[in-house]
Amino acid sequence: MIFGLKKSKLNNSVLIAEDNLFMSELLRQKLVNNGFNVSVAREGHEAIQKVMVEPPSVIILDASLPGDVDSFEVLSEIRERYDSKKLAVLMLFASLEAESLDKAKTLGTNASLVKSQTNTEEIISVVQALINEPGLVIEPTIKSEPQPATEIKVPEQVSPTEVTNSAERILEILNRIKGEV
């Protein structure tokens, strides 16, 4: 059981369409550990081929797949053949881009998440919810992007004496706390 969701007796297969090897392997391992049957595609054309051969219950689709067929083309192709009740699509975005999120929704995603605002447990929970409730559409919960740090004013010239004094103060502090760490 994941976050209070019962495992479905439905097909629990997941296709991860993700070109980032670390991300795809992390998701694959977490999903397998939670009882899912998982396959991986590294680019859009491969994802479409895998769906045509053996349609999964859910596709985790990276929004920026490389290759001849981009992620939105993959989504369009999938939606021409399968509605959202037959095959759910969870799209993962690298950053918060309202235009891309809207386009994904228009093309038929069941859910969208921003990678920097989520974790693997949340992704697994969304996958399980999509399997348990065919046709479920989960509206993205968008957290505001972190604001850039306040600009730091750096003097154009720093004298060697100032650098030496600062370095000496840093060394003093480090020596003072080294026994405490």
PDB file of N, CA, C and O in Angstrom, residues 26-104:
ATOM      1  N   LEU A  26      16.173   5.594 -11.395  1.00  0.00           N
ATOM      2  CA  LEU A  26      15.615   5.848 -10.066  1.00  0.00           C
ATOM      3  C   LEU A  26      14.120   5.527 -10.051  1.00  0.00           C
ATOM      4  O   LEU A  26      13.634   4.790  -9.179  1.00  0.00           O
ATOM      5  N   LEU A  27      13.382   6.041 -11.020  1.00  0.00           N
ATOM      6  CA  LEU A  27      11.949   5.767 -11.098  1.00  0.00           C
ATOM      7  C   LEU A  27      11.677   4.288 -11.328  1.00  0.00           C
ATOM      8  O   LEU A  27      10.787   3.705 -10.703  1.00  0.00           O
ATOM      9  N   ARG A  28      12.440   3.676 -12.222  1.00  0.00           N
ATOM     10  CA  ARG A  28      12.244   2.251 -12.514  1.00  0.00           C
ATOM     11  C   ARG A  28      12.400   1.419 -11.247  1.00  0.00           C
ATOM     12  O   ARG A  28      11.560   0.599 -10.908  1.00  0.00           O
ATOM     13  N   GLN A  29      13.487   1.669 -10.519  1.00  0.00           N
ATOM     14  CA  GLN A  29      13.766   0.896  -9.309  1.00  0.00           C
ATOM     15  C   GLN A  29      12.678   1.096  -8.254  1.00  0.00           C
ATOM     16  O   GLN A  29      12.218   0.140  -7.644  1.00  0.00           O
ATOM     17  N   LYS A  30      12.265   2.344  -8.032  1.00  0.00           N
ATOM     18  CA  LYS A  30      11.221   2.629  -7.038  1.00  0.00           C
ATOM     19  C   LYS A  30       9.901   1.968  -7.429  1.00  0.00           C
ATOM     20  O   LYS A  30       9.198   1.416  -6.578  1.00  0.00           O
ATOM     21  N   LEU A  31       9.558   2.039  -8.710  1.00  0.00           N
ATOM     22  CA  LEU A  31       8.312   1.426  -9.165  1.00  0.00           C
ATOM     23  C   LEU A  31       8.358  -0.097  -9.049  1.00  0.00           C
ATOM     24  O   LEU A  31       7.401  -0.718  -8.581  1.00  0.00           O
ATOM     25  N   VAL A  32       9.466  -0.703  -9.455  1.00  0.00           N
ATOM     26  CA  VAL A  32       9.620  -2.161  -9.334  1.00  0.00           C
ATOM     27  C   VAL A  32       9.515  -2.572  -7.871  1.00  0.00           C
ATOM     28  O   VAL A  32       8.828  -3.546  -7.530  1.00  0.00           O
ATOM     29  N   ASN A  33      10.169  -1.823  -6.988  1.00  0.00           N
ATOM     30  CA  ASN A  33      10.109  -2.124  -5.550  1.00  0.00           C
ATOM     31  C   ASN A  33       8.694  -2.018  -4.993  1.00  0.00           C
ATOM     32  O   ASN A  33       8.398  -2.587  -3.949  1.00  0.00           O
ATOM     33  N   ASN A  34       7.827  -1.276  -5.687  1.00  0.00           N
ATOM     34  CA  ASN A  34       6.441  -1.133  -5.259  1.00  0.00           C
ATOM     35  C   ASN A  34       5.494  -2.027  -6.057  1.00  0.00           C
ATOM     36  O   ASN A  34       4.279  -1.817  -6.046  1.00  0.00           O
ATOM     37  N   GLY A  35       6.043  -3.010  -6.766  1.00  0.00           N
ATOM     38  CA  GLY A  35       5.224  -4.024  -7.414  1.00  0.00           C
ATOM     39  C   GLY A  35       4.751  -3.728  -8.820  1.00  0.00           C
ATOM     40  O   GLY A  35       3.893  -4.437  -9.342  1.00  0.00           O
ATOM     41  N   PHE A  36       5.299  -2.719  -9.462  1.00  0.00           N
ATOM     42  CA  PHE A  36       4.907  -2.394 -10.825  1.00  0.00           C
ATOM     43  C   PHE A  36       5.787  -3.135 -11.828  1.00  0.00           C
ATOM     44  O   PHE A  36       6.962  -3.402 -11.555  1.00  0.00           O
ATOM     45  N   ASN A  37       5.214  -3.440 -12.985  1.00  0.00           N
ATOM     46  CA  ASN A  37       5.987  -3.963 -14.110  1.00  0.00           C
ATOM     47  C   ASN A  37       6.410  -2.755 -14.927  1.00  0.00           C
ATOM     48  O   ASN A  37       5.560  -1.970 -15.352  1.00  0.00           O
ATOM     49  N   VAL A  38       7.710  -2.595 -15.152  1.00  0.00           N
ATOM     50  CA  VAL A  38       8.220  -1.355 -15.727  1.00  0.00           C
ATOM     51  C   VAL A  38       9.071  -1.623 -16.963  1.00  0.00           C
ATOM     52  O   VAL A  38       9.888  -2.537 -16.982  1.00  0.00           O
ATOM     53  N   SER A  39       8.876  -0.782 -17.972  1.00  0.00           N
ATOM     54  CA  SER A  39       9.778  -0.744 -19.122  1.00  0.00           C
ATOM     55  C   SER A  39      10.197   0.708 -19.317  1.00  0.00           C
ATOM     56  O   SER A  39       9.550   1.624 -18.818  1.00  0.00           O
ATOM     57  N   VAL A  40      11.295   0.886 -20.049  1.00  0.00           N
ATOM     58  CA  VAL A  40      11.863   2.225 -20.221  1.00  0.00           C
ATOM     59  C   VAL A  40      12.112   2.490 -21.701  1.00  0.00           C
ATOM     60  O   VAL A  40      12.571   1.609 -22.430  1.00  0.00           O
ATOM     61  N   ALA A  41      11.811   3.721 -22.125  1.00  0.00           N
ATOM     62  CA  ALA A  41      12.143   4.190 -23.471  1.00  0.00           C
ATOM     63  C   ALA A  41      12.965   5.463 -23.301  1.00  0.00           C
ATOM     64  O   ALA A  41      12.693   6.268 -22.423  1.00  0.00           O
ATOM     65  N   ARG A  42      13.976   5.631 -24.134  1.00  0.00           N
ATOM     66  CA  ARG A  42      14.873   6.787 -24.010  1.00  0.00           C
ATOM     67  C   ARG A  42      14.526   7.938 -24.945  1.00  0.00           C
ATOM     68  O   ARG A  42      15.053   9.028 -24.813  1.00  0.00           O
ATOM     69  N   GLU A  43      13.673   7.686 -25.934  1.00  0.00           N
ATOM     70  CA  GLU A  43      13.277   8.757 -26.847  1.00  0.00           C
ATOM     71  C   GLU A  43      11.856   8.504 -27.336  1.00  0.00           C
ATOM     72  O   GLU A  43      11.293   7.427 -27.139  1.00  0.00           O
ATOM     73  N   GLY A  44      11.279   9.522 -27.972  1.00  0.00           N
ATOM     74  CA  GLY A  44       9.875   9.485 -28.348  1.00  0.00           C
ATOM     75  C   GLY A  44       9.475   8.343 -29.254  1.00  0.00           C
ATOM     76  O   GLY A  44       8.462   7.667 -29.020  1.00  0.00           O
ATOM     77  N   HIS A  45      10.239   8.118 -30.308  1.00  0.00           N
ATOM     78  CA  HIS A  45       9.910   7.048 -31.257  1.00  0.00           C
ATOM     79  C   HIS A  45       9.875   5.691 -30.557  1.00  0.00           C
ATOM     80  O   HIS A  45       8.972   4.886 -30.788  1.00  0.00           O
ATOM     81  N   GLU A  46      10.850   5.445 -29.701  1.00  0.00           N
ATOM     82  CA  GLU A  46      10.905   4.191 -28.949  1.00  0.00           C
ATOM     83  C   GLU A  46       9.689   4.060 -28.032  1.00  0.00           C
ATOM     84  O   GLU A  46       9.115   2.971 -27.883  1.00  0.00           O
ATOM     85  N   ALA A  47       9.276   5.157 -27.401  1.00  0.00           N
ATOM     86  CA  ALA A  47       8.103   5.126 -26.517  1.00  0.00           C
ATOM     87  C   ALA A  47       6.852   4.725 -27.293  1.00  0.00           C
ATOM     88  O   ALA A  47       6.088   3.861 -26.843  1.00  0.00           O
ATOM     89  N   ILE A  48       6.656   5.320 -28.457  1.00  0.00           N
ATOM     90  CA  ILE A  48       5.488   4.990 -29.280  1.00  0.00           C
ATOM     91  C   ILE A  48       5.521   3.525 -29.687  1.00  0.00           C
ATOM     92  O   ILE A  48       4.506   2.824 -29.605  1.00  0.00           O
ATOM     93  N   GLN A  49       6.684   3.035 -30.101  1.00  0.00           N
ATOM     94  CA  GLN A  49       6.806   1.624 -30.488  1.00  0.00           C
ATOM     95  C   GLN A  49       6.432   0.700 -29.328  1.00  0.00           C
ATOM     96  O   GLN A  49       5.700  -0.271 -29.510  1.00  0.00           O
ATOM     97  N   LYS A  50       6.924   1.003 -28.132  1.00  0.00           N
ATOM     98  CA  LYS A  50       6.623   0.163 -26.970  1.00  0.00           C
ATOM     99  C   LYS A  50       5.135   0.182 -26.628  1.00  0.00           C
ATOM    100  O   LYS A  50       4.573  -0.840 -26.267  1.00  0.00           O
ATOM    101  N   VAL A  51       4.506   1.344 -26.765  1.00  0.00           N
ATOM    102  CA  VAL A  51       3.070   1.440 -26.491  1.00  0.00           C
ATOM    103  C   VAL A  51       2.281   0.609 -27.500  1.00  0.00           C
ATOM    104  O   VAL A  51       1.324  -0.072 -27.133  1.00  0.00           O
ATOM    105  N   MET A  52       2.687   0.628 -28.762  1.00  0.00           N
ATOM    106  CA  MET A  52       1.970  -0.110 -29.799  1.00  0.00           C
ATOM    107  C   MET A  52       2.114  -1.628 -29.610  1.00  0.00           C
ATOM    108  O   MET A  52       1.182  -2.375 -29.881  1.00  0.00           O
ATOM    109  N   VAL A  53       3.262  -2.069 -29.137  1.00  0.00           N
ATOM    110  CA  VAL A  53       3.497  -3.501 -28.935  1.00  0.00           C
ATOM    111  C   VAL A  53       2.780  -4.004 -27.687  1.00  0.00           C
ATOM    112  O   VAL A  53       2.104  -5.028 -27.717  1.00  0.00           O
ATOM    113  N   GLU A  54       2.921  -3.281 -26.602  1.00  0.00           N
ATOM    114  CA  GLU A  54       2.303  -3.693 -25.334  1.00  0.00           C
ATOM    115  C   GLU A  54       1.922  -2.442 -24.530  1.00  0.00           C
ATOM    116  O   GLU A  54       2.738  -1.914 -23.778  1.00  0.00           O
ATOM    117  N   PRO A  55       0.677  -2.006 -24.692  1.00  0.00           N
ATOM    118  CA  PRO A  55       0.264  -0.776 -23.997  1.00  0.00           C
ATOM    119  C   PRO A  55       0.316  -0.935 -22.476  1.00  0.00           C
ATOM    120  O   PRO A  55      -0.210  -1.901 -21.940  1.00  0.00           O
ATOM    121  N   PRO A  56       0.959   0.008 -21.808  1.00  0.00           N
ATOM    122  CA  PRO A  56       1.002  -0.043 -20.347  1.00  0.00           C
ATOM    123  C   PRO A  56      -0.282   0.574 -19.774  1.00  0.00           C
ATOM    124  O   PRO A  56      -1.116   1.095 -20.513  1.00  0.00           O
ATOM    125  N   SER A  57      -0.420   0.538 -18.470  1.00  0.00           N
ATOM    126  CA  SER A  57      -1.529   1.235 -17.810  1.00  0.00           C
ATOM    127  C   SER A  57      -1.244   2.728 -17.743  1.00  0.00           C
ATOM    128  O   SER A  57      -2.139   3.551 -17.885  1.00  0.00           O
ATOM    129  N   VAL A  58       0.041   3.047 -17.497  1.00  0.00           N
ATOM    130  CA  VAL A  58       0.457   4.447 -17.323  1.00  0.00           C
ATOM    131  C   VAL A  58       1.778   4.676 -18.034  1.00  0.00           C
ATOM    132  O   VAL A  58       2.661   3.821 -18.002  1.00  0.00           O
ATOM    133  N   ILE A  59       1.889   5.836 -18.652  1.00  0.00           N
ATOM    134  CA  ILE A  59       3.164   6.280 -19.203  1.00  0.00           C
ATOM    135  C   ILE A  59       3.619   7.475 -18.376  1.00  0.00           C
ATOM    136  O   ILE A  59       2.857   8.422 -18.176  1.00  0.00           O
ATOM    137  N   ILE A  60       4.853   7.407 -17.886  1.00  0.00           N
ATOM    138  CA  ILE A  60       5.487   8.568 -17.270  1.00  0.00           C
ATOM    139  C   ILE A  60       6.321   9.186 -18.385  1.00  0.00           C
ATOM    140  O   ILE A  60       7.299   8.597 -18.827  1.00  0.00           O
ATOM    141  N   LEU A  61       5.896  10.336 -18.850  1.00  0.00           N
ATOM    142  CA  LEU A  61       6.466  10.942 -20.052  1.00  0.00           C
ATOM    143  C   LEU A  61       7.239  12.212 -19.712  1.00  0.00           C
ATOM    144  O   LEU A  61       6.659  13.199 -19.247  1.00  0.00           O
ATOM    145  N   ASP A  62       8.543  12.172 -19.922  1.00  0.00           N
ATOM    146  CA  ASP A  62       9.382  13.360 -19.743  1.00  0.00           C
ATOM    147  C   ASP A  62       8.987  14.374 -20.803  1.00  0.00           C
ATOM    148  O   ASP A  62       8.875  14.038 -21.985  1.00  0.00           O
ATOM    149  N   ALA A  63       8.761  15.602 -20.403  1.00  0.00           N
ATOM    150  CA  ALA A  63       8.291  16.634 -21.330  1.00  0.00           C
ATOM    151  C   ALA A  63       9.345  17.080 -22.329  1.00  0.00           C
ATOM    152  O   ALA A  63       9.026  17.775 -23.289  1.00  0.00           O
ATOM    153  N   SER A  64      10.597  16.681 -22.136  1.00  0.00           N
ATOM    154  CA  SER A  64      11.653  17.145 -23.048  1.00  0.00           C
ATOM    155  C   SER A  64      12.444  15.984 -23.632  1.00  0.00           C
ATOM    156  O   SER A  64      13.663  15.989 -23.631  1.00  0.00           O
ATOM    157  N   LEU A  65      11.738  14.994 -24.164  1.00  0.00           N
ATOM    158  CA  LEU A  65      12.419  13.866 -24.794  1.00  0.00           C
ATOM    159  C   LEU A  65      13.155  14.305 -26.058  1.00  0.00           C
ATOM    160  O   LEU A  65      12.612  15.083 -26.845  1.00  0.00           O
ATOM    161  N   PRO A  66      14.358  13.781 -26.269  1.00  0.00           N
ATOM    162  CA  PRO A  66      15.087  14.106 -27.489  1.00  0.00           C
ATOM    163  C   PRO A  66      14.658  13.182 -28.634  1.00  0.00           C
ATOM    164  O   PRO A  66      13.901  12.245 -28.433  1.00  0.00           O
ATOM    165  N   GLY A  67      15.173  13.452 -29.799  1.00  0.00           N
ATOM    166  CA  GLY A  67      14.938  12.574 -30.940  1.00  0.00           C
ATOM    167  C   GLY A  67      14.003  13.191 -31.958  1.00  0.00           C
ATOM    168  O   GLY A  67      13.589  14.346 -31.859  1.00  0.00           O
ATOM    169  N   ASP A  68      13.647  12.372 -32.952  1.00  0.00           N
ATOM    170  CA  ASP A  68      12.801  12.830 -34.053  1.00  0.00           C
ATOM    171  C   ASP A  68      11.380  13.147 -33.606  1.00  0.00           C
ATOM    172  O   ASP A  68      10.697  13.942 -34.233  1.00  0.00           O
ATOM    173  N   VAL A  69      10.930  12.472 -32.547  1.00  0.00           N
ATOM    174  CA  VAL A  69       9.562  12.640 -32.065  1.00  0.00           C
ATOM    175  C   VAL A  69       9.620  13.218 -30.656  1.00  0.00           C
ATOM    176  O   VAL A  69      10.126  12.571 -29.744  1.00  0.00           O
ATOM    177  N   ASP A  70       9.127  14.453 -30.486  1.00  0.00           N
ATOM    178  CA  ASP A  70       9.189  15.057 -29.153  1.00  0.00           C
ATOM    179  C   ASP A  70       8.050  14.549 -28.269  1.00  0.00           C
ATOM    180  O   ASP A  70       7.155  13.819 -28.716  1.00  0.00           O
ATOM    181  N   SER A  71       8.052  14.956 -27.026  1.00  0.00           N
ATOM    182  CA  SER A  71       7.087  14.469 -26.038  1.00  0.00           C
ATOM    183  C   SER A  71       5.647  14.807 -26.408  1.00  0.00           C
ATOM    184  O   SER A  71       4.742  14.001 -26.197  1.00  0.00           O
ATOM    185  N   PHE A  72       5.427  15.988 -26.942  1.00  0.00           N
ATOM    186  CA  PHE A  72       4.067  16.375 -27.298  1.00  0.00           C
ATOM    187  C   PHE A  72       3.566  15.567 -28.490  1.00  0.00           C
ATOM    188  O   PHE A  72       2.378  15.244 -28.571  1.00  0.00           O
ATOM    189  N   GLU A  73       4.465  15.216 -29.407  1.00  0.00           N
ATOM    190  CA  GLU A  73       4.086  14.339 -30.514  1.00  0.00           C
ATOM    191  C   GLU A  73       3.772  12.931 -30.003  1.00  0.00           C
ATOM    192  O   GLU A  73       2.844  12.287 -30.483  1.00  0.00           O
ATOM    193  N   VAL A  74       4.545  12.469 -29.021  1.00  0.00           N
ATOM    194  CA  VAL A  74       4.270  11.168 -28.403  1.00  0.00           C
ATOM    195  C   VAL A  74       2.873  11.196 -27.791  1.00  0.00           C
ATOM    196  O   VAL A  74       2.053  10.287 -28.012  1.00  0.00           O
ATOM    197  N   LEU A  75       2.589  12.232 -27.033  1.00  0.00           N
ATOM    198  CA  LEU A  75       1.281  12.359 -26.388  1.00  0.00           C
ATOM    199  C   LEU A  75       0.160  12.397 -27.422  1.00  0.00           C
ATOM    200  O   LEU A  75      -0.864  11.707 -27.262  1.00  0.00           O
ATOM    201  N   SER A  76       0.337  13.163 -28.488  1.00  0.00           N
ATOM    202  CA  SER A  76      -0.680  13.239 -29.548  1.00  0.00           C
ATOM    203  C   SER A  76      -0.916  11.879 -30.188  1.00  0.00           C
ATOM    204  O   SER A  76      -2.061  11.465 -30.400  1.00  0.00           O
ATOM    205  N   GLU A  77       0.172  11.192 -30.478  1.00  0.00           N
ATOM    206  CA  GLU A  77       0.089   9.862 -31.096  1.00  0.00           C
ATOM    207  C   GLU A  77      -0.644   8.879 -30.180  1.00  0.00           C
ATOM    208  O   GLU A  77      -1.484   8.098 -30.632  1.00  0.00           O
ATOM    209  N   ILE A  78      -0.335   8.926 -28.914  1.00  0.00           N
ATOM    210  CA  ILE A  78      -0.984   8.032 -27.949  1.00  0.00           C
ATOM    211  C   ILE A  78      -2.478   8.342 -27.877  1.00  0.00           C
ATOM    212  O   ILE A  78      -3.315   7.434 -27.885  1.00  0.00           O
ATOM    213  N   ARG A  79      -2.826   9.620 -27.821  1.00  0.00           N
ATOM    214  CA  ARG A  79      -4.232   9.999 -27.699  1.00  0.00           C
ATOM    215  C   ARG A  79      -5.043   9.717 -28.965  1.00  0.00           C
ATOM    216  O   ARG A  79      -6.255   9.596 -28.913  1.00  0.00           O
ATOM    217  N   GLU A  80      -4.381   9.587 -30.109  1.00  0.00           N
ATOM    218  CA  GLU A  80      -5.087   9.178 -31.330  1.00  0.00           C
ATOM    219  C   GLU A  80      -5.558   7.736 -31.222  1.00  0.00           C
ATOM    220  O   GLU A  80      -6.554   7.361 -31.823  1.00  0.00           O
ATOM    221  N   ARG A  81      -4.840   6.931 -30.436  1.00  0.00           N
ATOM    222  CA  ARG A  81      -5.155   5.505 -30.328  1.00  0.00           C
ATOM    223  C   ARG A  81      -5.837   5.111 -29.017  1.00  0.00           C
ATOM    224  O   ARG A  81      -6.572   4.146 -28.971  1.00  0.00           O
ATOM    225  N   TYR A  82      -5.521   5.821 -27.955  1.00  0.00           N
ATOM    226  CA  TYR A  82      -6.030   5.445 -26.631  1.00  0.00           C
ATOM    227  C   TYR A  82      -6.584   6.667 -25.917  1.00  0.00           C
ATOM    228  O   TYR A  82      -5.921   7.702 -25.863  1.00  0.00           O
ATOM    229  N   ASP A  83      -7.776   6.502 -25.337  1.00  0.00           N
ATOM    230  CA  ASP A  83      -8.279   7.618 -24.532  1.00  0.00           C
ATOM    231  C   ASP A  83      -7.682   7.537 -23.131  1.00  0.00           C
ATOM    232  O   ASP A  83      -7.013   6.564 -22.774  1.00  0.00           O
ATOM    233  N   SER A  84      -7.940   8.563 -22.331  1.00  0.00           N
ATOM    234  CA  SER A  84      -7.299   8.662 -21.014  1.00  0.00           C
ATOM    235  C   SER A  84      -7.792   7.607 -20.029  1.00  0.00           C
ATOM    236  O   SER A  84      -7.168   7.392 -18.997  1.00  0.00           O
ATOM    237  N   LYS A  85      -8.890   6.929 -20.332  1.00  0.00           N
ATOM    238  CA  LYS A  85      -9.365   5.840 -19.468  1.00  0.00           C
ATOM    239  C   LYS A  85      -8.616   4.542 -19.752  1.00  0.00           C
ATOM    240  O   LYS A  85      -8.485   3.699 -18.883  1.00  0.00           O
ATOM    241  N   LYS A  86      -8.155   4.386 -20.960  1.00  0.00           N
ATOM    242  CA  LYS A  86      -7.444   3.159 -21.351  1.00  0.00           C
ATOM    243  C   LYS A  86      -5.948   3.232 -21.055  1.00  0.00           C
ATOM    244  O   LYS A  86      -5.324   2.233 -20.749  1.00  0.00           O
ATOM    245  N   LEU A  87      -5.387   4.431 -21.209  1.00  0.00           N
ATOM    246  CA  LEU A  87      -3.953   4.596 -21.016  1.00  0.00           C
ATOM    247  C   LEU A  87      -3.702   5.985 -20.426  1.00  0.00           C
ATOM    248  O   LEU A  87      -3.935   6.994 -21.081  1.00  0.00           O
ATOM    249  N   ALA A  88      -3.263   6.017 -19.188  1.00  0.00           N
ATOM    250  CA  ALA A  88      -3.025   7.295 -18.505  1.00  0.00           C
ATOM    251  C   ALA A  88      -1.625   7.813 -18.816  1.00  0.00           C
ATOM    252  O   ALA A  88      -0.685   7.034 -18.966  1.00  0.00           O
ATOM    253  N   VAL A  89      -1.510   9.130 -18.906  1.00  0.00           N
ATOM    254  CA  VAL A  89      -0.213   9.760 -19.150  1.00  0.00           C
ATOM    255  C   VAL A  89       0.070  10.760 -18.027  1.00  0.00           C
ATOM    256  O   VAL A  89      -0.715  11.674 -17.783  1.00  0.00           O
ATOM    257  N   LEU A  90       1.194  10.535 -17.362  1.00  0.00           N
ATOM    258  CA  LEU A  90       1.721  11.456 -16.358  1.00  0.00           C
ATOM    259  C   LEU A  90       2.925  12.131 -16.997  1.00  0.00           C
ATOM    260  O   LEU A  90       3.904  11.466 -17.331  1.00  0.00           O
ATOM    261  N   MET A  91       2.845  13.437 -17.196  1.00  0.00           N
ATOM    262  CA  MET A  91       3.941  14.155 -17.841  1.00  0.00           C
ATOM    263  C   MET A  91       4.775  14.858 -16.783  1.00  0.00           C
ATOM    264  O   MET A  91       4.233  15.509 -15.887  1.00  0.00           O
ATOM    265  N   LEU A  92       6.095  14.692 -16.887  1.00  0.00           N
ATOM    266  CA  LEU A  92       7.037  15.316 -15.958  1.00  0.00           C
ATOM    267  C   LEU A  92       7.766  16.457 -16.655  1.00  0.00           C
ATOM    268  O   LEU A  92       8.353  16.265 -17.722  1.00  0.00           O
ATOM    269  N   PHE A  93       7.734  17.622 -16.025  1.00  0.00           N
ATOM    270  CA  PHE A  93       8.374  18.811 -16.570  1.00  0.00           C
ATOM    271  C   PHE A  93       9.611  19.156 -15.754  1.00  0.00           C
ATOM    272  O   PHE A  93       9.611  19.014 -14.535  1.00  0.00           O
ATOM    273  N   ALA A  94      10.644  19.637 -16.431  1.00  0.00           N
ATOM    274  CA  ALA A  94      11.874  20.041 -15.741  1.00  0.00           C
ATOM    275  C   ALA A  94      11.660  21.322 -14.953  1.00  0.00           C
ATOM    276  O   ALA A  94      12.250  21.512 -13.896  1.00  0.00           O
ATOM    277  N   SER A  95      10.824  22.204 -15.464  1.00  0.00           N
ATOM    278  CA  SER A  95      10.577  23.470 -14.771  1.00  0.00           C
ATOM    279  C   SER A  95       9.134  23.894 -15.019  1.00  0.00           C
ATOM    280  O   SER A  95       8.441  23.339 -15.866  1.00  0.00           O
ATOM    281  N   LEU A  96       8.736  24.878 -14.284  1.00  0.00           N
ATOM    282  CA  LEU A  96       7.372  25.390 -14.364  1.00  0.00           C
ATOM    283  C   LEU A  96       7.229  26.273 -15.592  1.00  0.00           C
ATOM    284  O   LEU A  96       7.772  27.372 -15.648  1.00  0.00           O
ATOM    285  N   GLU A  97       6.534  25.773 -16.596  1.00  0.00           N
ATOM    286  CA  GLU A  97       6.282  26.525 -17.826  1.00  0.00           C
ATOM    287  C   GLU A  97       4.793  26.430 -18.120  1.00  0.00           C
ATOM    288  O   GLU A  97       4.313  25.406 -18.609  1.00  0.00           O
ATOM    289  N   ALA A  98       4.046  27.481 -17.798  1.00  0.00           N
ATOM    290  CA  ALA A  98       2.595  27.464 -17.919  1.00  0.00           C
ATOM    291  C   ALA A  98       2.133  27.079 -19.320  1.00  0.00           C
ATOM    292  O   ALA A  98       1.193  26.295 -19.483  1.00  0.00           O
ATOM    293  N   GLU A  99       2.820  27.590 -20.341  1.00  0.00           N
ATOM    294  CA  GLU A  99       2.429  27.296 -21.719  1.00  0.00           C
ATOM    295  C   GLU A  99       2.535  25.797 -22.018  1.00  0.00           C
ATOM    296  O   GLU A  99       1.632  25.206 -22.614  1.00  0.00           O
ATOM    297  N   SER A 100       3.624  25.163 -21.581  1.00  0.00           N
ATOM    298  CA  SER A 100       3.813  23.730 -21.811  1.00  0.00           C
ATOM    299  C   SER A 100       2.815  22.901 -21.004  1.00  0.00           C
ATOM    300  O   SER A 100       2.291  21.899 -21.490  1.00  0.00           O
ATOM    301  N   LEU A 101       2.552  23.315 -19.756  1.00  0.00           N
ATOM    302  CA  LEU A 101       1.561  22.615 -18.937  1.00  0.00           C
ATOM    303  C   LEU A 101       0.184  22.684 -19.595  1.00  0.00           C
ATOM    304  O   LEU A 101      -0.539  21.684 -19.643  1.00  0.00           O
ATOM    305  N   ASP A 102      -0.178  23.841 -20.126  1.00  0.00           N
ATOM    306  CA  ASP A 102      -1.464  24.002 -20.801  1.00  0.00           C
ATOM    307  C   ASP A 102      -1.533  23.135 -22.061  1.00  0.00           C
ATOM    308  O   ASP A 102      -2.559  22.511 -22.334  1.00  0.00           O
ATOM    309  N   LYS A 103      -0.451  23.109 -22.813  1.00  0.00           N
ATOM    310  CA  LYS A 103      -0.408  22.306 -24.035  1.00  0.00           C
ATOM    311  C   LYS A 103      -0.573  20.827 -23.697  1.00  0.00           C
ATOM    312  O   LYS A 103      -1.332  20.113 -24.363  1.00  0.00           O
ATOM    313  N   ALA A 104       0.108  20.368 -22.647  1.00  0.00           N
ATOM    314  CA  ALA A 104      -0.003  18.966 -22.232  1.00  0.00           C
ATOM    315  C   ALA A 104      -1.434  18.640 -21.830  1.00  0.00           C
ATOM    316  O   ALA A 104      -1.975  17.591 -22.200  1.00  0.00           O
TER     317      ALA A 104
END
